[in-house]
PDB file of C-alpha atoms in Angstrom:
ATOM      1  CA  MET A   1      56.761 -40.709  18.897  1.00 52.00           C
ATOM      2  CA  SER A   2      58.616 -44.049  18.515  1.00 50.00           C
ATOM      3  CA  LYS A   3      61.002 -43.110  21.345  1.00 51.00           C
ATOM      4  CA  HIS A   4      58.100 -42.425  23.728  1.00 51.00           C
ATOM      5  CA  LEU A   5      56.432 -45.704  22.873  1.00 49.00           C
ATOM      6  CA  SER A   6      59.597 -47.865  22.915  1.00 51.00           C
ATOM      7  CA  PHE A   7      59.281 -48.546  26.637  1.00 48.00           C
ATOM      8  CA  ILE A   8      55.849 -50.153  26.184  1.00 48.00           C
ATOM      9  CA  GLN A   9      56.860 -52.405  23.305  1.00 50.00           C
ATOM     10  CA  PRO A  10      58.388 -55.151  25.540  1.00 51.00           C
ATOM     11  CA  LEU A  11      55.198 -55.217  27.610  1.00 52.00           C
ATOM     12  CA  LEU A  12      52.741 -55.332  24.705  1.00 51.00           C
ATOM     13  CA  LYS A  13      52.171 -57.827  21.992  1.00 56.00           C
ATOM     14  CA  PRO A  14      52.586 -56.712  18.362  1.00 57.00           C
ATOM     15  CA  TRP A  15      48.844 -56.353  17.756  1.00 56.00           C
ATOM     16  CA  GLN A  16      48.491 -54.403  21.007  1.00 59.00           C
ATOM     17  CA  THR A  17      51.315 -52.047  19.996  1.00 55.00           C
ATOM     18  CA  LEU A  18      49.598 -51.426  16.637  1.00 58.00           C
ATOM     19  CA  THR A  19      46.345 -50.663  18.397  1.00 58.00           C
ATOM     20  CA  ALA A  20      48.050 -48.164  20.720  1.00 57.00           C
ATOM     21  CA  LEU A  21      49.674 -46.381  17.794  1.00 58.00           C
ATOM     22  CA  MET A  22      46.299 -46.092  16.045  1.00 58.00           C
ATOM     23  CA  VAL A  23      44.688 -44.615  19.152  1.00 49.00           C
ATOM     24  CA  VAL A  24      47.457 -42.022  19.531  1.00 47.00           C
ATOM     25  CA  GLY A  25      47.150 -41.083  15.861  1.00 51.00           C
ATOM     26  CA  VAL A  26      43.389 -40.612  16.138  1.00 43.00           C
ATOM     27  CA  ILE A  27      43.851 -38.371  19.194  1.00 46.00           C
ATOM     28  CA  VAL A  28      46.450 -36.214  17.406  1.00 42.00           C
ATOM     29  CA  LEU A  29      44.363 -35.903  14.271  1.00 42.00           C
ATOM     30  CA  GLY A  30      41.258 -35.238  16.307  1.00 46.00           C
ATOM     31  CA  SER A  31      42.856 -32.328  18.102  1.00 44.00           C
ATOM     32  CA  GLY A  32      43.590 -30.586  14.787  1.00 44.00           C
ATOM     33  CA  MET A  33      40.231 -31.437  13.173  1.00 41.00           C
ATOM     34  CA  GLY A  34      38.283 -29.880  15.984  1.00 40.00           C
ATOM     35  CA  LYS A  35      39.605 -26.423  15.124  1.00 39.00           C
ATOM     36  CA  SER A  36      38.674 -26.728  11.482  1.00 37.00           C
ATOM     37  CA  ILE A  37      35.147 -27.812  12.375  1.00 31.00           C
ATOM     38  CA  ASP A  38      34.681 -24.876  14.712  1.00 36.00           C
ATOM     39  CA  THR A  39      35.937 -22.498  12.026  1.00 31.00           C
ATOM     40  CA  SER A  40      33.647 -23.916   9.394  1.00 37.00           C
ATOM     41  CA  LEU A  41      30.627 -23.725  11.699  1.00 36.00           C
ATOM     42  CA  PHE A  42      31.430 -20.107  12.521  1.00 32.00           C
ATOM     43  CA  TYR A  43      31.648 -19.313   8.814  1.00 34.00           C
ATOM     44  CA  MET A  44      28.323 -20.997   8.175  1.00 38.00           C
ATOM     45  CA  GLN A  45      26.684 -18.996  10.961  1.00 39.00           C
ATOM     46  CA  GLY A  46      28.097 -15.776   9.553  1.00 38.00           C
ATOM     47  CA  ALA A  47      26.884 -16.663   6.101  1.00 39.00           C
ATOM     48  CA  MET A  48      23.389 -17.289   7.424  1.00 40.00           C
ATOM     49  CA  ALA A  49      23.369 -14.027   9.379  1.00 38.00           C
ATOM     50  CA  TYR A  50      24.716 -12.017   6.407  1.00 35.00           C
ATOM     51  CA  PRO A  51      23.460 -13.575   3.165  1.00 43.00           C
ATOM     52  CA  PRO A  52      25.298 -12.655  -0.013  1.00 41.00           C
ATOM     53  CA  ALA A  53      22.363 -10.597  -1.218  1.00 39.00           C
ATOM     54  CA  VAL A  54      22.950  -8.031   1.526  1.00 39.00           C
ATOM     55  CA  GLY A  55      26.490  -6.870   0.897  1.00 38.00           C
ATOM     56  CA  ILE A  56      28.041  -8.957  -1.866  1.00 35.00           C
ATOM     57  CA  ALA A  57      25.608  -8.353  -4.676  1.00 42.00           C
ATOM     58  CA  ALA A  58      27.036  -6.622  -7.724  1.00 41.00           C
ATOM     59  CA  PRO A  59      26.315  -2.881  -7.823  1.00 41.00           C
ATOM     60  CA  ARG A  60      23.501  -1.772 -10.069  1.00 46.00           C
ATOM     61  CA  SER A  61      22.714   1.516 -11.696  1.00 41.00           C
ATOM     62  CA  SER A  62      20.472   3.965  -9.894  1.00 39.00           C
ATOM     63  CA  ALA A  63      17.730   3.451 -12.478  1.00 40.00           C
ATOM     64  CA  MET A  64      17.641  -0.263 -11.820  1.00 41.00           C
ATOM     65  CA  ALA A  65      17.914   0.109  -8.046  1.00 41.00           C
ATOM     66  CA  ALA A  66      15.086   2.631  -7.735  1.00 39.00           C
ATOM     67  CA  PRO A  67      11.763   1.078  -6.684  1.00 41.00           C
ATOM     68  CA  ALA A  68       9.024   1.008  -9.270  1.00 42.00           C
ATOM     69  CA  PRO A  69       6.352   3.679  -8.710  1.00 40.00           C
ATOM     70  CA  ARG A  70       2.772   2.718  -8.050  1.00 47.00           C
ATOM     71  CA  ALA A  71       0.516   1.944 -10.965  1.00 45.00           C
ATOM     72  CA  TYR A  72      -1.701   5.001 -10.511  1.00 44.00           C
ATOM     73  CA  ALA A  73       1.365   7.262 -10.475  1.00 42.00           C
ATOM     74  CA  GLN A  74       2.415   5.895 -13.868  1.00 46.00           C
ATOM     75  CA  ARG A  75      -0.973   6.473 -15.452  1.00 58.00           C
ATOM     76  CA  ILE A  76      -2.078   9.803 -13.985  1.00 71.00           C
ATOM     77  CA  THR A  77      -0.398  12.946 -12.692  1.00 79.00           C
ATOM     78  CA  PRO A  78      -2.242  14.104  -9.549  1.00 74.00           C
ATOM     79  CA  SER A  79      -1.743  17.759 -10.468  1.00 77.00           C
ATOM     80  CA  ASP A  80      -3.892  17.261 -13.594  1.00 86.00           C
ATOM     81  CA  VAL A  81      -6.730  15.317 -11.995  1.00 94.00           C
ATOM     82  CA  TRP A  82      -8.557  18.375 -10.672  1.00 96.00           C
ATOM     83  CA  GLN A  83      -9.335  19.506 -14.223  1.00 95.00           C
ATOM     84  CA  GLN A  84     -11.011  16.179 -14.987  1.00 96.00           C
ATOM     85  CA  VAL A  85     -12.993  16.409 -11.759  1.00 97.00           C
ATOM     86  CA  TYR A  86     -14.396  19.831 -12.669  1.00 97.00           C
ATOM     87  CA  GLN A  87     -15.216  18.600 -16.170  1.00 96.00           C
ATOM     88  CA  GLN A  88     -17.412  15.881 -14.692  1.00 97.00           C
ATOM     89  CA  LEU A  89     -18.673  17.936 -11.728  1.00 98.00           C
ATOM     90  CA  PRO A  90     -18.857  21.552 -12.961  1.00 97.00           C
ATOM     91  CA  ASP A  91     -20.995  22.668 -10.001  1.00 96.00           C
ATOM     92  CA  LEU A  92     -18.248  22.057  -7.460  1.00 97.00           C
ATOM     93  CA  PRO A  93     -16.842  25.272  -5.933  1.00 97.00           C
ATOM     94  CA  ARG A  94     -13.402  26.185  -7.248  1.00 97.00           C
ATOM     95  CA  GLU A  95     -12.211  28.458  -4.434  1.00 97.00           C
ATOM     96  CA  ASN A  96      -9.450  29.790  -6.711  1.00 97.00           C
ATOM     97  CA  LYS A  97      -9.485  33.502  -5.867  1.00 96.00           C
ATOM     98  CA  TYR A  98      -6.400  33.431  -3.663  1.00 98.00           C
ATOM     99  CA  ILE A  99      -3.355  35.565  -4.477  1.00 98.00           C
ATOM    100  CA  SER A 100      -0.030  33.925  -5.256  1.00 98.00           C
ATOM    101  CA  LYS A 101       2.958  34.893  -3.136  1.00 96.00           C
ATOM    102  CA  GLU A 102       5.282  34.527  -6.104  1.00 95.00           C
ATOM    103  CA  ASN A 103       3.772  36.906  -8.633  1.00 96.00           C
ATOM    104  CA  GLY A 104       0.964  38.680  -6.753  1.00 97.00           C
ATOM    105  CA  LYS A 105      -1.671  37.442  -9.209  1.00 97.00           C
ATOM    106  CA  VAL A 106      -4.754  35.285  -8.718  1.00 97.00           C
ATOM    107  CA  ALA A 107      -3.722  31.615  -8.668  1.00 97.00           C
ATOM    108  CA  GLU A 108      -6.592  30.296 -10.767  1.00 95.00           C
ATOM    109  CA  ASN A 109      -5.138  26.784 -11.018  1.00 95.00           C
ATOM    110  CA  ASN A 110      -4.866  26.512  -7.248  1.00 96.00           C
ATOM    111  CA  THR A 111      -8.384  25.184  -6.829  1.00 97.00           C
ATOM    112  CA  LEU A 112     -10.272  23.457  -4.036  1.00 98.00           C
ATOM    113  CA  VAL A 113     -10.051  20.029  -5.707  1.00 98.00           C
ATOM    114  CA  ASN A 114      -6.374  20.584  -6.454  1.00 97.00           C
ATOM    115  CA  ARG A 115      -5.646  21.227  -2.786  1.00 97.00           C
ATOM    116  CA  LEU A 116      -7.940  18.392  -1.726  1.00 98.00           C
ATOM    117  CA  ILE A 117      -5.985  15.918  -3.859  1.00 97.00           C
ATOM    118  CA  ARG A 118      -2.617  17.180  -2.618  1.00 96.00           C
ATOM    119  CA  TYR A 119      -3.783  17.017   0.984  1.00 97.00           C
ATOM    120  CA  HIS A 120      -5.062  13.474   0.472  1.00 97.00           C
ATOM    121  CA  ILE A 121      -1.977  12.067  -1.280  1.00 95.00           C
ATOM    122  CA  TYR A 122       0.980  14.114  -0.044  1.00 95.00           C
ATOM    123  CA  THR A 123      -0.046  15.443   3.364  1.00 97.00           C
ATOM    124  CA  LYS A 124      -1.921  12.385   4.654  1.00 97.00           C
ATOM    125  CA  GLY A 125      -0.267   9.730   2.465  1.00 96.00           C
ATOM    126  CA  ARG A 126      -3.558   8.017   1.622  1.00 97.00           C
ATOM    127  CA  ALA A 127      -4.136   5.906  -1.459  1.00 95.00           C
ATOM    128  CA  PRO A 128      -6.222   7.639  -4.145  1.00 96.00           C
ATOM    129  CA  ILE A 129      -7.833   4.443  -5.460  1.00 95.00           C
ATOM    130  CA  TYR A 130     -10.117   3.598  -2.528  1.00 96.00           C
ATOM    131  CA  ARG A 131     -13.437   5.184  -1.636  1.00 97.00           C
ATOM    132  CA  LEU A 132     -12.878   4.722   2.091  1.00 97.00           C
ATOM    133  CA  ASP A 133      -9.661   6.750   2.028  1.00 98.00           C
ATOM    134  CA  TRP A 134     -11.363   9.636   0.246  1.00 98.00           C
ATOM    135  CA  LYS A 135     -14.235   9.536   2.737  1.00 98.00           C
ATOM    136  CA  LEU A 136     -11.709   9.757   5.563  1.00 98.00           C
ATOM    137  CA  THR A 137     -10.211  12.829   3.917  1.00 98.00           C
ATOM    138  CA  LEU A 138     -13.608  14.492   3.570  1.00 98.00           C
ATOM    139  CA  ALA A 139     -14.254  13.630   7.209  1.00 98.00           C
ATOM    140  CA  ASP A 140     -11.097  15.589   8.056  1.00 98.00           C
ATOM    141  CA  TYR A 141     -12.581  18.655   6.355  1.00 98.00           C
ATOM    142  CA  LEU A 142     -15.856  18.139   8.222  1.00 98.00           C
ATOM    143  CA  GLY A 143     -14.041  17.942  11.559  1.00 97.00           C
ATOM    144  CA  ALA A 144     -15.143  14.347  12.136  1.00 97.00           C
ATOM    145  CA  ASN A 145     -11.812  12.550  11.736  1.00 98.00           C
ATOM    146  CA  GLU A 146      -8.199  13.703  12.062  1.00 97.00           C
ATOM    147  CA  ILE A 147      -7.058  17.230  12.890  1.00 97.00           C
ATOM    148  CA  MET A 148      -5.978  19.413   9.968  1.00 98.00           C
ATOM    149  CA  TYR A 149      -2.989  21.664  10.597  1.00 97.00           C
ATOM    150  CA  ASP A 150      -2.598  25.095   9.022  1.00 97.00           C
ATOM    151  CA  ASN A 151       1.155  24.951   8.435  1.00 97.00           C
ATOM    152  CA  SER A 152       1.041  21.685   6.464  1.00 97.00           C
ATOM    153  CA  TYR A 153      -2.050  22.402   4.378  1.00 98.00           C
ATOM    154  CA  PRO A 154      -1.505  22.791   0.605  1.00 97.00           C
ATOM    155  CA  GLY A 155      -1.356  26.428  -0.431  1.00 97.00           C
ATOM    156  CA  ASN A 156      -0.048  27.729   2.864  1.00 97.00           C
ATOM    157  CA  ASP A 157       3.440  28.161   1.408  1.00 96.00           C
ATOM    158  CA  SER A 158       2.370  29.519  -1.996  1.00 96.00           C
ATOM    159  CA  LEU A 159      -0.685  31.710  -1.304  1.00 98.00           C
ATOM    160  CA  ARG A 160      -0.849  34.935   0.680  1.00 97.00           C
ATOM    161  CA  GLU A 161      -3.821  33.625   2.646  1.00 97.00           C
ATOM    162  CA  ASN A 162      -4.034  30.084   3.951  1.00 98.00           C
ATOM    163  CA  PRO A 163      -7.061  28.526   2.200  1.00 98.00           C
ATOM    164  CA  ILE A 164      -7.714  25.853   4.822  1.00 98.00           C
ATOM    165  CA  GLU A 165     -10.680  27.571   6.488  1.00 98.00           C
ATOM    166  CA  GLY A 166     -12.334  28.479   3.188  1.00 98.00           C
ATOM    167  CA  ASP A 167     -11.860  24.932   1.885  1.00 98.00           C
ATOM    168  CA  ARG A 168     -13.379  23.397   4.990  1.00 98.00           C
ATOM    169  CA  LYS A 169     -16.398  25.668   4.715  1.00 98.00           C
ATOM    170  CA  ALA A 170     -16.770  24.804   1.026  1.00 98.00           C
ATOM    171  CA  ILE A 171     -16.721  21.062   1.752  1.00 98.00           C
ATOM    172  CA  THR A 172     -19.195  21.552   4.587  1.00 98.00           C
ATOM    173  CA  ARG A 173     -21.639  23.323   2.244  1.00 98.00           C
ATOM    174  CA  LEU A 174     -21.694  20.333  -0.101  1.00 98.00           C
ATOM    175  CA  THR A 175     -24.623  17.987   0.209  1.00 97.00           C
ATOM    176  CA  ARG A 176     -24.063  14.329   0.971  1.00 97.00           C
ATOM    177  CA  SER A 177     -24.871  13.355  -2.599  1.00 97.00           C
ATOM    178  CA  GLN A 178     -22.332  15.890  -3.886  1.00 98.00           C
ATOM    179  CA  ARG A 179     -19.646  14.495  -1.605  1.00 98.00           C
ATOM    180  CA  ASP A 180     -20.447  10.951  -2.689  1.00 98.00           C
ATOM    181  CA  ALA A 181     -20.259  11.994  -6.337  1.00 98.00           C
ATOM    182  CA  LEU A 182     -16.903  13.687  -5.704  1.00 98.00           C
ATOM    183  CA  VAL A 183     -15.519  10.534  -4.099  1.00 98.00           C
ATOM    184  CA  GLN A 184     -16.740   8.346  -6.939  1.00 97.00           C
ATOM    185  CA  VAL A 185     -15.282  10.604  -9.632  1.00 97.00           C
ATOM    186  CA  LEU A 186     -11.897  10.706  -7.902  1.00 97.00           C
ATOM    187  CA  VAL A 187     -11.785   6.919  -7.554  1.00 97.00           C
ATOM    188  CA  ASN A 188     -12.834   6.438 -11.169  1.00 96.00           C
ATOM    189  CA  ILE A 189     -10.083   8.740 -12.400  1.00 95.00           C
ATOM    190  CA  PHE A 190      -7.297   7.215 -10.338  1.00 94.00           C
ATOM    191  CA  ASN A 191      -8.553   3.658 -10.696  1.00 92.00           C
ATOM    192  CA  PRO A 192     -10.557   3.262 -13.924  1.00 90.00           C
ATOM    193  CA  THR A 193     -11.090  -0.457 -13.323  1.00 87.00           C
ATOM    194  CA  SER A 194     -13.248   0.315 -10.276  1.00 75.00           C
ATOM    195  CA  GLN A 195     -15.894   2.295 -12.134  1.00 70.00           C
ATOM    196  CA  ASN A 196     -19.491   1.401 -11.359  1.00 64.00           C
ATOM    197  CA  PRO A 197     -21.253  -0.586 -14.089  1.00 47.00           C
ATOM    198  CA  LEU A 198     -23.509   1.433 -16.369  1.00 39.00           C
ATOM    199  CA  PRO A 199     -27.262   1.081 -15.848  1.00 42.00           C
ATOM    200  CA  PRO A 200     -29.234  -0.807 -18.529  1.00 45.00           C
ATOM    201  CA  SER A 201     -30.365   1.159 -21.560  1.00 41.00           C
ATOM    202  CA  PRO A 202     -33.915   2.548 -21.242  1.00 44.00           C
ATOM    203  CA  ASN A 203     -34.694   1.393 -24.814  1.00 49.00           C
ATOM    204  CA  THR A 204     -34.224  -2.213 -23.841  1.00 45.00           C
ATOM    205  CA  ALA A 205     -37.572  -3.756 -23.078  1.00 49.00           C
ATOM    206  CA  PRO A 206     -37.589  -6.058 -20.075  1.00 50.00           C
ATOM    207  CA  THR A 207     -38.141  -9.719 -20.756  1.00 52.00           C
ATOM    208  CA  PRO A 208     -41.721 -10.639 -19.804  1.00 53.00           C
ATOM    209  CA  THR A 209     -42.054 -13.290 -17.185  1.00 53.00           C
ATOM    210  CA  THR A 210     -44.670 -15.971 -17.562  1.00 53.00           C
ATOM    211  CA  SER A 211     -46.523 -17.070 -14.476  1.00 53.00           C
ATOM    212  CA  THR A 212     -48.330 -20.347 -14.102  1.00 55.00           C
ATOM    213  CA  PRO A 213     -51.941 -19.914 -12.969  1.00 58.00           C
ATOM    214  CA  PRO A 214     -52.711 -21.591  -9.662  1.00 58.00           C
ATOM    215  CA  GLN A 215     -54.244 -25.035  -9.937  1.00 60.00           C
ATOM    216  CA  PRO A 216     -57.456 -25.747  -8.021  1.00 58.00           C
ATOM    217  CA  PRO A 217     -57.109 -28.329  -5.229  1.00 55.00           C
ATOM    218  CA  GLN A 218     -58.103 -31.871  -6.073  1.00 55.00           C
ATOM    219  CA  ARG A 219     -61.393 -33.058  -4.699  1.00 56.00           C
ATOM    220  CA  GLY A 220     -61.790 -36.199  -2.738  1.00 51.00           C
ATOM    221  CA  GLY A 221     -58.610 -35.785  -0.730  1.00 45.00           C
ATOM    222  CA  ALA A 222     -60.534 -36.086   2.525  1.00 46.00           C
ATOM    223  CA  GLU A 223     -62.124 -39.323   1.327  1.00 48.00           C
ATOM    224  CA  LEU A 224     -58.628 -40.818   0.816  1.00 39.00           C
ATOM    225  CA  LEU A 225     -57.742 -40.182   4.453  1.00 41.00           C
ATOM    226  CA  LYS A 226     -60.708 -42.199   5.749  1.00 46.00           C
TER     227      LYS A 226
END
């Protein structure tokens, strides 16, 4: 570098020569620094696009990585709910006279409520803790909502006869009050915190209310307006 600048030294004063050397040094350093800045910016962009949590996190066991099941699934097994429903609503039709494909015997545990619950949760994927979802399911049976398909209905793969038509007729024969009671029982079982409050005890006497007798109007009011 000194050889290239030697020809300008006779023409420049000492302080001018020093200034020229500083400018050349800044240009040389700047050319190398630009590459490092571009590289660092590219790395920062990559880090933002692929955060460490995506691919760099330490591996975990399958038990820890599995998502936690819903609360109602931890408390209650859907396959056992139908028994509780019939305990509270014994007049509901069971529709459990169908023959099993596996052993050729009557599948007594394959009841209407059992299939209703499986259709609601597994076939339609609806939450079992809301009244509206259960009403939508009953509307399916009544032909007022979504179409029900024979091949995906519970019992089609395990019973000799598909029970879908018999189940729809059984739900249709229920009165509105019976359907409402069925919905409420199902919601109460799957979501006990949503149970309706109990009515007041009939032995509790109501608190008497005291009424103030009406006061007669004061006389002479017209005289005051004169």
